[in-house]
């Protein structure tokens, strides 16, 4: 049954579109000009920060960033392959001059925090929640995963961004795919 749902989701994703509206050469800070993300944190940290958010321009301007998006925290491919592919290569990213490696998903920042801690990846990767999907919507990187009881989520993707400008963009054809968005792949594209 689960494989039938994933197959149906894959067909829906392929029929909806092949590529994101964001592309190589696009400015992420312009595409998501009025969008903010929520840095992964505990509830108490959220309260003490008055539920602060981080504007997209603050994440990208003047920095070399590798960012990857995924359908959701605590899900199979995301936990077993996607995040580890970046965590295990963090020293190689830093050696190539990458200022930040960022993971973002359509989740709240508290779920992202718990997940990052469980994966023991919080010291290597910056985790951000896109609680309402506004970041992914602005980049046209959303997918309806209601068939898997997940609702609106992020496609699985990765990008190399320099000062807000997309230099490399990889988007998987289906949320269960892990062919082009992994850490090893983008590391070879920088």
XYZ file of C-alpha atoms in Angstrom, residues 23-27 165-168:
9
model
C 16.547 28.444 -11.560
C 20.269 28.883 -11.960
C 20.909 32.631 -12.112
C 17.860 33.501 -9.981
C 18.165 35.653 -6.881
C 22.332 34.067 -6.542
C 21.622 30.450 -7.421
C 24.703 28.880 -9.012
C 23.529 25.237 -8.892
